[in-house]
mmCIF file of C-alpha atoms in Angstrom:
data_model
loop_
_atom_site.group_PDB
_atom_site.id
_atom_site.type_symbol
_atom_site.label_atom_id
_atom_site.label_comp_id
_atom_site.label_asym_id
_atom_site.label_seq_id
_atom_site.Cartn_x
_atom_site.Cartn_y
_atom_site.Cartn_z
ATOM 1 C CA MET A 1 -41.285 -90.525 163.104
ATOM 2 C CA LYS A 2 -43.970 -89.638 165.552
ATOM 3 C CA THR A 3 -47.096 -91.523 165.671
ATOM 4 C CA THR A 4 -50.706 -90.161 165.768
ATOM 5 C CA LEU A 5 -53.826 -92.335 166.499
ATOM 6 C CA ILE A 6 -57.005 -91.146 164.896
ATOM 7 C CA ILE A 7 -60.281 -91.945 166.664
ATOM 8 C CA GLY A 8 -63.105 -91.802 164.461
ATOM 9 C CA ALA A 9 -61.072 -92.384 161.047
ATOM 10 C CA THR A 10 -63.281 -92.879 158.341
ATOM 11 C CA PRO A 11 -63.412 -92.998 154.610
ATOM 12 C CA ARG A 12 -65.323 -89.989 153.619
ATOM 13 C CA PRO A 13 -63.030 -87.446 152.009
ATOM 14 C CA SER A 14 -65.120 -84.347 153.376
ATOM 15 C CA SER A 15 -64.650 -85.566 157.056
ATOM 16 C CA TYR A 16 -62.337 -83.624 159.077
ATOM 17 C CA ALA A 17 -60.842 -86.996 160.496
ATOM 18 C CA ASN A 18 -60.005 -88.061 156.801
ATOM 19 C CA LYS A 19 -58.489 -84.654 155.967
ATOM 20 C CA ALA A 20 -56.196 -85.049 159.303
ATOM 21 C CA MET A 21 -55.329 -88.437 157.916
ATOM 22 C CA LEU A 22 -53.958 -87.008 154.884
ATOM 23 C CA GLU A 23 -52.330 -83.991 156.176
ATOM 24 C CA LEU A 24 -50.836 -85.635 159.318
ATOM 25 C CA GLU A 25 -49.135 -88.304 156.346
ATOM 26 C CA GLU A 26 -47.967 -85.305 154.334
ATOM 27 C CA HIS A 27 -46.115 -83.674 157.486
ATOM 28 C CA GLY A 28 -44.129 -87.148 157.872
ATOM 29 C CA HIS A 29 -46.265 -88.401 160.981
ATOM 30 C CA LYS A 30 -47.314 -92.258 160.776
ATOM 31 C CA THR A 31 -50.875 -92.778 161.468
ATOM 32 C CA LEU A 32 -53.040 -95.625 163.057
ATOM 33 C CA LEU A 33 -56.596 -95.630 162.491
ATOM 34 C CA TYR A 34 -59.472 -96.377 164.889
ATOM 35 C CA ASN A 35 -63.054 -97.183 163.997
ATOM 36 C CA PRO A 36 -65.259 -99.959 165.694
ATOM 37 C CA LEU A 37 -66.793 -100.456 162.225
ATOM 38 C CA GLY A 38 -63.812 -101.202 160.570
ATOM 39 C CA ARG A 39 -64.674 -99.331 157.504
ATOM 40 C CA ALA A 40 -61.961 -99.453 154.893
ATOM 41 C CA ILE A 41 -59.625 -96.602 154.044
ATOM 42 C CA ASP A 42 -57.739 -97.476 150.786
ATOM 43 C CA ASP A 43 -55.125 -100.024 151.627
ATOM 44 C CA ARG A 44 -54.923 -98.410 155.131
ATOM 45 C CA LYS A 45 -54.838 -100.903 158.393
ATOM 46 C CA ILE A 46 -58.027 -99.922 160.207
ATOM 47 C CA HIS A 47 -58.033 -101.314 164.075
ATOM 48 C CA THR A 48 -61.540 -101.716 165.542
ATOM 49 C CA GLU A 49 -60.392 -102.248 169.172
ATOM 50 C CA ILE A 50 -57.620 -100.577 170.890
ATOM 51 C CA ALA A 51 -56.417 -103.580 172.582
ATOM 52 C CA GLN A 52 -54.913 -104.229 168.900
ATOM 53 C CA ILE A 53 -52.824 -101.284 168.788
ATOM 54 C CA SER A 54 -49.187 -102.505 170.372
ATOM 55 C CA GLU A 55 -47.109 -99.833 168.984
ATOM 56 C CA PRO A 56 -46.194 -96.625 171.097
ATOM 57 C CA VAL A 57 -48.412 -93.786 170.434
ATOM 58 C CA ASP A 58 -47.288 -89.890 170.610
ATOM 59 C CA THR A 59 -50.748 -88.313 169.869
ATOM 60 C CA ILE A 60 -54.034 -89.279 170.002
ATOM 61 C CA THR A 61 -56.565 -86.787 167.818
ATOM 62 C CA LEU A 62 -60.005 -87.101 168.425
ATOM 63 C CA TYR A 63 -63.122 -86.934 165.710
ATOM 64 C CA VAL A 64 -65.888 -88.437 167.582
ATOM 65 C CA ARG A 65 -68.597 -87.149 170.375
ATOM 66 C CA PRO A 66 -68.177 -87.645 173.888
ATOM 67 C CA ALA A 67 -70.637 -90.425 174.117
ATOM 68 C CA ARG A 68 -68.586 -92.323 171.404
ATOM 69 C CA LEU A 69 -65.058 -91.839 173.266
ATOM 70 C CA GLN A 70 -66.384 -92.496 176.965
ATOM 71 C CA PRO A 71 -66.303 -96.416 176.780
ATOM 72 C CA ILE A 72 -62.674 -96.385 175.536
ATOM 73 C CA VAL A 73 -61.191 -93.634 177.761
ATOM 74 C CA GLU A 74 -59.538 -96.095 180.138
ATOM 75 C CA GLU A 75 -57.629 -98.116 177.035
ATOM 76 C CA LEU A 76 -56.864 -94.797 175.394
ATOM 77 C CA ILE A 77 -55.040 -93.634 178.708
ATOM 78 C CA ALA A 78 -53.388 -97.147 179.021
ATOM 79 C CA LEU A 79 -51.493 -96.470 175.792
ATOM 80 C CA LYS A 80 -49.900 -93.698 177.422
ATOM 81 C CA PRO A 81 -49.691 -90.969 174.419
ATOM 82 C CA LYS A 82 -48.077 -87.620 175.469
ATOM 83 C CA ARG A 83 -51.224 -85.820 174.327
ATOM 84 C CA ILE A 84 -54.572 -86.071 173.147
ATOM 85 C CA ILE A 85 -56.063 -83.243 170.776
ATOM 86 C CA PHE A 86 -59.871 -82.681 171.504
ATOM 87 C CA ASN A 87 -60.876 -81.419 168.046
ATOM 88 C CA PRO A 88 -63.806 -79.335 167.921
ATOM 89 C CA GLY A 89 -67.251 -80.983 168.889
ATOM 90 C CA THR A 90 -65.283 -83.639 170.851
ATOM 91 C CA GLU A 91 -64.799 -81.402 173.775
ATOM 92 C CA ASP A 92 -65.995 -82.878 177.420
ATOM 93 C CA ALA A 93 -64.592 -81.471 180.662
ATOM 94 C CA ASP A 94 -64.475 -84.892 182.734
ATOM 95 C CA ILE A 95 -63.141 -86.827 180.055
ATOM 96 C CA MET A 96 -60.514 -84.235 179.690
ATOM 97 C CA GLN A 97 -59.883 -84.307 183.230
ATOM 98 C CA SER A 98 -59.361 -88.103 183.398
ATOM 99 C CA PHE A 99 -56.402 -87.877 180.878
ATOM 100 C CA LYS A 100 -54.736 -84.979 182.644
ATOM 101 C CA ASP A 101 -55.079 -87.030 185.856
ATOM 102 C CA SER A 102 -52.909 -89.673 184.065
ATOM 103 C CA GLU A 103 -50.392 -86.756 183.444
ATOM 104 C CA ILE A 104 -51.209 -86.996 179.512
ATOM 105 C CA GLU A 105 -51.787 -83.550 178.252
ATOM 106 C CA ALA A 106 -54.883 -82.913 176.931
ATOM 107 C CA LEU A 107 -55.840 -79.978 174.406
ATOM 108 C CA GLU A 108 -58.658 -78.457 172.991
ATOM 109 C CA ALA A 109 -57.571 -77.657 169.410
ATOM 110 C CA CYS A 110 -57.625 -78.275 165.874
ATOM 111 C CA THR A 111 -55.496 -81.005 164.082
ATOM 112 C CA LEU A 112 -55.545 -79.326 161.199
ATOM 113 C CA VAL A 113 -54.651 -75.784 162.393
ATOM 114 C CA MET A 114 -51.748 -76.864 164.345
ATOM 115 C CA LEU A 115 -50.138 -78.847 161.241
ATOM 116 C CA ARG A 116 -50.848 -75.680 159.093
ATOM 117 C CA THR A 117 -49.447 -73.524 161.522
ATOM 118 C CA GLY A 118 -46.130 -75.458 162.918
ATOM 119 C CA GLN A 119 -47.823 -76.156 166.034
ATOM 120 C CA TYR A 120 -48.219 -79.613 165.790
#
């Protein structure tokens, strides 16, 4: 089972991060959730610091704007994921290049569309 780290996880049912969490789990993917505010999402564990994540991460999917992502870029690179998905509204050319320079595949895509079309 591949593990996906969701950056910007939230308990709001209408949010795309929440929808992605549920669909990833429905498709058999393990999810890790990151939200620095620690907002509870049912009984799921919420990581408030990237340093708390010790298991291998296959994919990181982003649901935060670049200004919120910038402070944790190096920590995310240190996790050595195979790829990172910049969902609509999260794109930033410089941040994407940081991941590419670290040999991490960086995609401008939508996790939900990828799941629904068998491209995930």
